[in-house]
Structures are given as C-alpha cells and as structure tokens.
JSON list of C-alpha atoms in Angstrom, two decimals:
[
{"chain": "O", "resi": 1152, "resn": "MET", "atom": "CA", "xyz": [-89.22, 13.11, 70.85]},
{"chain": "O", "resi": 1153, "resn": "THR", "atom": "CA", "xyz": [-87.51, 9.53, 72.47]},
{"chain": "O", "resi": 1154, "resn": "ASP", "atom": "CA", "xyz": [-84.65, 10.28, 75.70]},
{"chain": "O", "resi": 1155, "resn": "THR", "atom": "CA", "xyz": [-82.03, 9.57, 73.36]},
{"chain": "O", "resi": 1156, "resn": "ASP", "atom": "CA", "xyz": [-83.46, 12.55, 71.15]},
{"chain": "O", "resi": 1157, "resn": "ARG", "atom": "CA", "xyz": [-82.76, 14.85, 74.13]},
{"chain": "O", "resi": 1158, "resn": "THR", "atom": "CA", "xyz": [-79.81, 17.25, 74.70]},
{"chain": "O", "resi": 1159, "resn": "SER", "atom": "CA", "xyz": [-78.13, 15.87, 78.10]},
{"chain": "O", "resi": 1160, "resn": "ILE", "atom": "CA", "xyz": [-77.70, 18.92, 80.57]},
{"chain": "O", "resi": 1161, "resn": "THR", "atom": "CA", "xyz": [-73.74, 18.79, 81.94]},
{"chain": "O", "resi": 1162, "resn": "ARG", "atom": "CA", "xyz": [-73.55, 21.43, 84.36]},
{"chain": "O", "resi": 1163, "resn": "THR", "atom": "CA", "xyz": [-75.64, 23.20, 86.90]},
{"chain": "O", "resi": 1164, "resn": "VAL", "atom": "CA", "xyz": [-79.25, 24.83, 85.73]},
{"chain": "O", "resi": 1165, "resn": "LYS", "atom": "CA", "xyz": [-80.59, 24.76, 89.45]},
{"chain": "O", "resi": 1166, "resn": "VAL", "atom": "CA", "xyz": [-80.10, 27.05, 92.21]},
{"chain": "O", "resi": 1167, "resn": "SER", "atom": "CA", "xyz": [-81.73, 27.36, 95.73]},
{"chain": "O", "resi": 1168, "resn": "ALA", "atom": "CA", "xyz": [-81.42, 30.99, 96.96]},
{"chain": "O", "resi": 1169, "resn": "GLY", "atom": "CA", "xyz": [-80.15, 29.85, 99.65]},
{"chain": "O", "resi": 1170, "resn": "GLN", "atom": "CA", "xyz": [-76.94, 28.72, 97.91]},
{"chain": "O", "resi": 1171, "resn": "VAL", "atom": "CA", "xyz": [-75.68, 32.01, 96.99]},
{"chain": "O", "resi": 1172, "resn": "GLU", "atom": "CA", "xyz": [-74.48, 35.31, 99.04]},
{"chain": "O", "resi": 1173, "resn": "ALA", "atom": "CA", "xyz": [-76.73, 38.06, 100.13]},
{"chain": "O", "resi": 1174, "resn": "ASN", "atom": "CA", "xyz": [-76.55, 41.53, 98.68]},
{"chain": "O", "resi": 1175, "resn": "THR", "atom": "CA", "xyz": [-77.17, 44.44, 100.56]},
{"chain": "O", "resi": 1176, "resn": "ARG", "atom": "CA", "xyz": [-75.81, 47.06, 99.02]},
{"chain": "O", "resi": 1177, "resn": "ARG", "atom": "CA", "xyz": [-78.28, 48.71, 97.00]},
{"chain": "O", "resi": 1178, "resn": "GLY", "atom": "CA", "xyz": [-81.04, 47.45, 99.77]},
{"chain": "O", "resi": 1179, "resn": "GLY", "atom": "CA", "xyz": [-82.97, 44.87, 100.63]},
{"chain": "O", "resi": 1180, "resn": "ASP", "atom": "CA", "xyz": [-81.40, 41.42, 100.73]},
{"chain": "O", "resi": 1181, "resn": "MET", "atom": "CA", "xyz": [-80.97, 40.66, 96.62]},
{"chain": "O", "resi": 1182, "resn": "ARG", "atom": "CA", "xyz": [-79.69, 36.83, 95.26]},
{"chain": "O", "resi": 1183, "resn": "VAL", "atom": "CA", "xyz": [-78.51, 36.65, 92.24]},
{"chain": "O", "resi": 1184, "resn": "THR", "atom": "CA", "xyz": [-79.43, 32.41, 91.79]},
{"chain": "O", "resi": 1185, "resn": "LEU", "atom": "CA", "xyz": [-78.69, 32.45, 87.38]},
{"chain": "O", "resi": 1186, "resn": "SER", "atom": "CA", "xyz": [-75.90, 34.16, 86.48]},
{"chain": "O", "resi": 1187, "resn": "PRO", "atom": "CA", "xyz": [-72.67, 33.97, 84.70]},
{"chain": "O", "resi": 1188, "resn": "LYS", "atom": "CA", "xyz": [-71.28, 32.93, 87.56]},
{"chain": "O", "resi": 1189, "resn": "THR", "atom": "CA", "xyz": [-73.98, 30.33, 88.64]},
{"chain": "O", "resi": 1190, "resn": "VAL", "atom": "CA", "xyz": [-74.86, 28.40, 85.81]},
{"chain": "O", "resi": 1191, "resn": "GLY", "atom": "CA", "xyz": [-73.24, 29.51, 82.86]},
{"chain": "O", "resi": 1192, "resn": "CYS", "atom": "CA", "xyz": [-75.40, 30.82, 81.25]},
{"chain": "O", "resi": 1193, "resn": "THR", "atom": "CA", "xyz": [-75.21, 33.93, 78.31]},
{"chain": "O", "resi": 1194, "resn": "SER", "atom": "CA", "xyz": [-78.13, 35.80, 77.67]},
{"chain": "O", "resi": 1195, "resn": "GLY", "atom": "CA", "xyz": [-79.10, 37.93, 81.88]},
{"chain": "O", "resi": 1196, "resn": "PHE", "atom": "CA", "xyz": [-79.33, 37.57, 84.82]},
{"chain": "O", "resi": 1197, "resn": "GLY", "atom": "CA", "xyz": [-81.70, 36.88, 87.80]},
{"chain": "O", "resi": 1198, "resn": "GLY", "atom": "CA", "xyz": [-82.96, 36.14, 91.10]},
{"chain": "O", "resi": 1199, "resn": "THR", "atom": "CA", "xyz": [-84.52, 36.88, 94.58]},
{"chain": "O", "resi": 1200, "resn": "LEU", "atom": "CA", "xyz": [-85.50, 40.12, 96.11]},
{"chain": "O", "resi": 1201, "resn": "SER", "atom": "CA", "xyz": [-87.13, 40.26, 99.68]},
{"chain": "O", "resi": 1202, "resn": "LEU", "atom": "CA", "xyz": [-87.23, 43.66, 101.14]},
{"chain": "O", "resi": 1203, "resn": "ALA", "atom": "CA", "xyz": [-88.53, 44.65, 104.90]},
{"chain": "O", "resi": 1204, "resn": "PRO", "atom": "CA", "xyz": [-91.48, 47.14, 105.04]},
{"chain": "O", "resi": 1205, "resn": "GLY", "atom": "CA", "xyz": [-90.08, 50.63, 104.75]},
{"chain": "O", "resi": 1206, "resn": "ASP", "atom": "CA", "xyz": [-86.82, 49.62, 103.30]},
{"chain": "O", "resi": 1207, "resn": "HIS", "atom": "CA", "xyz": [-85.93, 50.34, 99.43]},
{"chain": "O", "resi": 1208, "resn": "VAL", "atom": "CA", "xyz": [-82.97, 49.90, 96.71]},
{"chain": "O", "resi": 1209, "resn": "THR", "atom": "CA", "xyz": [-81.29, 53.17, 95.99]},
{"chain": "O", "resi": 1210, "resn": "GLU", "atom": "CA", "xyz": [-82.02, 54.31, 93.28]},
{"chain": "O", "resi": 1211, "resn": "HIS", "atom": "CA", "xyz": [-80.19, 52.95, 89.25]},
{"chain": "O", "resi": 1212, "resn": "TYR", "atom": "CA", "xyz": [-80.56, 52.37, 85.69]},
{"chain": "O", "resi": 1213, "resn": "HIS", "atom": "CA", "xyz": [-79.44, 49.61, 83.29]},
{"chain": "O", "resi": 1214, "resn": "PRO", "atom": "CA", "xyz": [-77.60, 51.19, 80.53]},
{"chain": "O", "resi": 1215, "resn": "TYR", "atom": "CA", "xyz": [-77.52, 47.71, 78.62]},
{"chain": "O", "resi": 1216, "resn": "SER", "atom": "CA", "xyz": [-80.32, 45.35, 79.66]},
{"chain": "O", "resi": 1217, "resn": "GLU", "atom": "CA", "xyz": [-84.50, 45.25, 80.35]},
{"chain": "O", "resi": 1218, "resn": "GLU", "atom": "CA", "xyz": [-85.23, 44.63, 83.95]},
{"chain": "O", "resi": 1219, "resn": "PHE", "atom": "CA", "xyz": [-87.89, 42.42, 84.52]},
{"chain": "O", "resi": 1220, "resn": "LEU", "atom": "CA", "xyz": [-89.40, 42.06, 88.12]},
{"chain": "O", "resi": 1221, "resn": "HIS", "atom": "CA", "xyz": [-92.05, 39.98, 89.68]},
{"chain": "O", "resi": 1222, "resn": "VAL", "atom": "CA", "xyz": [-93.82, 40.66, 92.91]},
{"chain": "O", "resi": 1223, "resn": "THR", "atom": "CA", "xyz": [-94.64, 37.65, 94.82]},
{"chain": "O", "resi": 1224, "resn": "THR", "atom": "CA", "xyz": [-95.46, 39.05, 98.25]},
{"chain": "O", "resi": 1225, "resn": "GLY", "atom": "CA", "xyz": [-96.52, 42.44, 100.07]},
{"chain": "O", "resi": 1226, "resn": "GLU", "atom": "CA", "xyz": [-96.26, 46.13, 98.32]},
{"chain": "O", "resi": 1227, "resn": "LEU", "atom": "CA", "xyz": [-93.74, 48.47, 97.07]},
{"chain": "O", "resi": 1228, "resn": "GLU", "atom": "CA", "xyz": [-94.12, 51.28, 94.85]},
{"chain": "O", "resi": 1229, "resn": "MET", "atom": "CA", "xyz": [-91.29, 51.38, 91.86]},
{"chain": "O", "resi": 1230, "resn": "THR", "atom": "CA", "xyz": [-90.38, 54.50, 91.00]},
{"chain": "O", "resi": 1231, "resn": "LEU", "atom": "CA", "xyz": [-89.04, 54.83, 87.03]},
{"chain": "O", "resi": 1232, "resn": "ASP", "atom": "CA", "xyz": [-87.63, 58.29, 86.23]},
{"chain": "O", "resi": 1233, "resn": "GLY", "atom": "CA", "xyz": [-89.83, 59.78, 88.79]},
{"chain": "O", "resi": 1234, "resn": "ARG", "atom": "CA", "xyz": [-92.97, 58.53, 88.06]},
{"chain": "O", "resi": 1235, "resn": "PRO", "atom": "CA", "xyz": [-94.46, 55.90, 91.05]},
{"chain": "O", "resi": 1236, "resn": "VAL", "atom": "CA", "xyz": [-96.29, 52.78, 90.00]},
{"chain": "O", "resi": 1237, "resn": "ARG", "atom": "CA", "xyz": [-97.72, 50.66, 92.99]},
{"chain": "O", "resi": 1238, "resn": "LEU", "atom": "CA", "xyz": [-97.50, 46.91, 92.54]},
{"chain": "O", "resi": 1239, "resn": "THR", "atom": "CA", "xyz": [-99.19, 44.30, 94.42]},
{"chain": "O", "resi": 1240, "resn": "ALA", "atom": "CA", "xyz": [-98.74, 40.93, 94.96]},
{"chain": "O", "resi": 1241, "resn": "GLY", "atom": "CA", "xyz": [-98.91, 38.88, 91.28]},
{"chain": "O", "resi": 1242, "resn": "ASP", "atom": "CA", "xyz": [-98.08, 42.58, 89.14]},
{"chain": "O", "resi": 1243, "resn": "SER", "atom": "CA", "xyz": [-95.25, 41.84, 86.52]},
{"chain": "O", "resi": 1244, "resn": "LEU", "atom": "CA", "xyz": [-93.29, 45.04, 85.62]},
{"chain": "O", "resi": 1245, "resn": "LEU", "atom": "CA", "xyz": [-91.05, 45.82, 83.09]},
{"chain": "O", "resi": 1246, "resn": "VAL", "atom": "CA", "xyz": [-88.05, 48.00, 83.37]},
{"chain": "O", "resi": 1247, "resn": "PRO", "atom": "CA", "xyz": [-87.20, 49.28, 79.70]},
{"chain": "O", "resi": 1248, "resn": "ILE", "atom": "CA", "xyz": [-82.88, 49.94, 79.24]},
{"chain": "O", "resi": 1249, "resn": "GLY", "atom": "CA", "xyz": [-82.01, 53.71, 80.76]},
{"chain": "O", "resi": 1250, "resn": "VAL", "atom": "CA", "xyz": [-84.86, 54.10, 82.49]},
{"chain": "O", "resi": 1251, "resn": "ARG", "atom": "CA", "xyz": [-83.95, 55.46, 85.83]},
{"chain": "O", "resi": 1252, "resn": "HIS", "atom": "CA", "xyz": [-85.75, 53.35, 89.46]},
{"chain": "O", "resi": 1253, "resn": "ARG", "atom": "CA", "xyz": [-85.66, 52.74, 92.55]},
{"chain": "O", "resi": 1254, "resn": "LEU", "atom": "CA", "xyz": [-87.91, 49.99, 94.81]},
{"chain": "O", "resi": 1255, "resn": "VAL", "atom": "CA", "xyz": [-89.55, 50.45, 98.12]},
{"chain": "O", "resi": 1256, "resn": "ASN", "atom": "CA", "xyz": [-92.03, 48.54, 100.51]},
{"chain": "O", "resi": 1257, "resn": "THR", "atom": "CA", "xyz": [-94.76, 50.74, 101.01]},
{"chain": "O", "resi": 1258, "resn": "GLY", "atom": "CA", "xyz": [-96.50, 47.32, 103.25]},
{"chain": "O", "resi": 1259, "resn": "THR", "atom": "CA", "xyz": [-96.27, 46.48, 107.07]},
{"chain": "O", "resi": 1260, "resn": "GLU", "atom": "CA", "xyz": [-95.20, 43.02, 106.01]},
{"chain": "O", "resi": 1261, "resn": "THR", "atom": "CA", "xyz": [-91.85, 42.05, 104.00]},
{"chain": "O", "resi": 1262, "resn": "ALA", "atom": "CA", "xyz": [-92.42, 41.85, 100.57]},
{"chain": "O", "resi": 1263, "resn": "GLY", "atom": "CA", "xyz": [-90.73, 39.74, 97.59]},
{"chain": "O", "resi": 1264, "resn": "CYS", "atom": "CA", "xyz": [-89.83, 39.97, 94.30]},
{"chain": "O", "resi": 1265, "resn": "VAL", "atom": "CA", "xyz": [-88.13, 37.80, 91.31]},
{"chain": "O", "resi": 1266, "resn": "PHE", "atom": "CA", "xyz": [-86.36, 39.56, 88.50]},
{"chain": "O", "resi": 1267, "resn": "HIS", "atom": "CA", "xyz": [-83.98, 38.92, 85.74]},
{"chain": "O", "resi": 1268, "resn": "LEU", "atom": "CA", "xyz": [-82.02, 41.22, 83.42]},
{"chain": "O", "resi": 1269, "resn": "SER", "atom": "CA", "xyz": [-80.81, 40.96, 80.11]},
{"chain": "O", "resi": 1270, "resn": "PRO", "atom": "CA", "xyz": [-79.38, 41.12, 77.67]},
{"chain": "O", "resi": 1271, "resn": "LEU", "atom": "CA", "xyz": [-76.01, 41.17, 79.71]},
{"chain": "O", "resi": 1272, "resn": "ALA", "atom": "CA", "xyz": [-74.12, 44.03, 80.04]},
{"chain": "O", "resi": 1273, "resn": "PRO", "atom": "CA", "xyz": [-71.08, 44.04, 78.35]},
{"chain": "O", "resi": 1274, "resn": "ARG", "atom": "CA", "xyz": [-69.03, 43.51, 81.14]},
{"chain": "O", "resi": 1275, "resn": "PRO", "atom": "CA", "xyz": [-70.11, 43.31, 85.20]},
{"chain": "O", "resi": 1276, "resn": "GLU", "atom": "CA", "xyz": [-69.02, 46.72, 86.33]},
{"chain": "O", "resi": 1277, "resn": "LEU", "atom": "CA", "xyz": [-71.24, 48.57, 83.46]},
{"chain": "O", "resi": 1278, "resn": "GLY", "atom": "CA", "xyz": [-74.62, 46.80, 84.23]},
{"chain": "O", "resi": 1279, "resn": "HIS", "atom": "CA", "xyz": [-76.03, 48.84, 87.28]},
{"chain": "O", "resi": 1280, "resn": "VAL", "atom": "CA", "xyz": [-75.02, 53.03, 87.38]},
{"chain": "O", "resi": 1281, "resn": "ASP", "atom": "CA", "xyz": [-76.19, 54.77, 90.50]},
{"chain": "O", "resi": 1282, "resn": "THR", "atom": "CA", "xyz": [-77.91, 58.11, 90.61]},
{"chain": "O", "resi": 1283, "resn": "GLU", "atom": "CA", "xyz": [-78.26, 57.91, 94.62]},
{"chain": "O", "resi": 1284, "resn": "ALA", "atom": "CA", "xyz": [-75.85, 57.15, 97.53]},
{"chain": "O", "resi": 1285, "resn": "VAL", "atom": "CA", "xyz": [-75.75, 52.53, 97.90]},
{"chain": "O", "resi": 1286, "resn": "ARG", "atom": "CA", "xyz": [-77.42, 51.77, 101.18]},
{"chain": "O", "resi": 1287, "resn": "ASN", "atom": "CA", "xyz": [-74.44, 49.64, 102.15]},
{"chain": "O", "resi": 1288, "resn": "PRO", "atom": "CA", "xyz": [-71.35, 51.12, 100.17]},
{"chain": "O", "resi": 1289, "resn": "GLU", "atom": "CA", "xyz": [-68.62, 48.66, 101.83]},
{"chain": "O", "resi": 1290, "resn": "ALA", "atom": "CA", "xyz": [-70.85, 45.80, 100.67]},
{"chain": "O", "resi": 1291, "resn": "ALA", "atom": "CA", "xyz": [-69.77, 44.22, 97.32]},
{"chain": "O", "resi": 1292, "resn": "ASN", "atom": "CA", "xyz": [-72.04, 44.69, 93.81]},
{"chain": "O", "resi": 1293, "resn": "PRO", "atom": "CA", "xyz": [-73.69, 41.37, 93.07]},
{"chain": "O", "resi": 1294, "resn": "ARG", "atom": "CA", "xyz": [-71.46, 38.57, 91.44]},
{"chain": "O", "resi": 1295, "resn": "VAL", "atom": "CA", "xyz": [-73.26, 37.90, 88.34]},
{"chain": "O", "resi": 1296, "resn": "GLY", "atom": "CA", "xyz": [-70.16, 37.09, 86.78]},
{"chain": "O", "resi": 1297, "resn": "GLY", "atom": "CA", "xyz": [-69.62, 36.82, 82.65]},
{"chain": "O", "resi": 1298, "resn": "GLY", "atom": "CA", "xyz": [-68.32, 39.63, 80.32]},
{"chain": "O", "resi": 1299, "resn": "THR", "atom": "CA", "xyz": [-65.14, 39.91, 78.88]}
]
C-alpha cells in the first residue's frame, strides 16, 4: 500500500486521560477517553478507571452494551450477578449485556483498568441502570455523547 492509497485521518483520534474530566459518580476516577464526544466514534466508548484501596464502583448494568475490562495494576473483585470474580494485573473480563456488576479494589494499592463498552445505547442516558445508590449523586453521568 502506498501513502496515496491510505485514507486520511481528518479528526482527533488520540486522547490522553489527563485531557478529559474525571467522573466519580459511581466511585473511583473514571475517564472516558474515546467516545462519540471526544473522537466522533460510533461503535462504543472506552477509557480508564483508577480505584483506591477499598474503593468501589457501585452496582449497575448496561441494557445495550457489553463491557470489556482489562486490569493493568492492582487487585480487584468484580461481582457479576452476585458472583465474585477475582482479578489481578493482566486479567481481562467480559461483562455481558444486562449483567449486574460491581467492582471493588480488594488490594493495598491503587488499581487501574482500561474499559470499553459496545455497542452504544440508543441514547446516552439509557447506557447505565443503577441498582444501588451511586457514590456521588451530585456528579453527572460520564459525558459520552452520541445517540439520537
């Protein structure tokens, strides 16, 4: 393939976690880096999550999306429909559509994850259904963008 055969990239495709607002609504420090809002993608969204020792992300589910989670540092426990799954650095986990899940840092150091959800919900407000009280109700939902 020559340079003239390649499609030109005409929009932002790289975003650093430090460039986006932290979201703490459900716990932890979540940063949506790749989304319809940030890069104009259309098939899903993703980003990073940091959880301090003992911190957790409140239980919720996604009625339209699968969630892909890859642990980069630390020790975590994801509860899937009430069943605990232990996770450590290097582990990846699929959360199927409609499965209730809650993530807890069970270790002694800050844990880090990379996540991706796909496909997008028809509208952003339909993407998450909380099944327990959120940690920071004053915080907005992550600004993913997209939808109709």
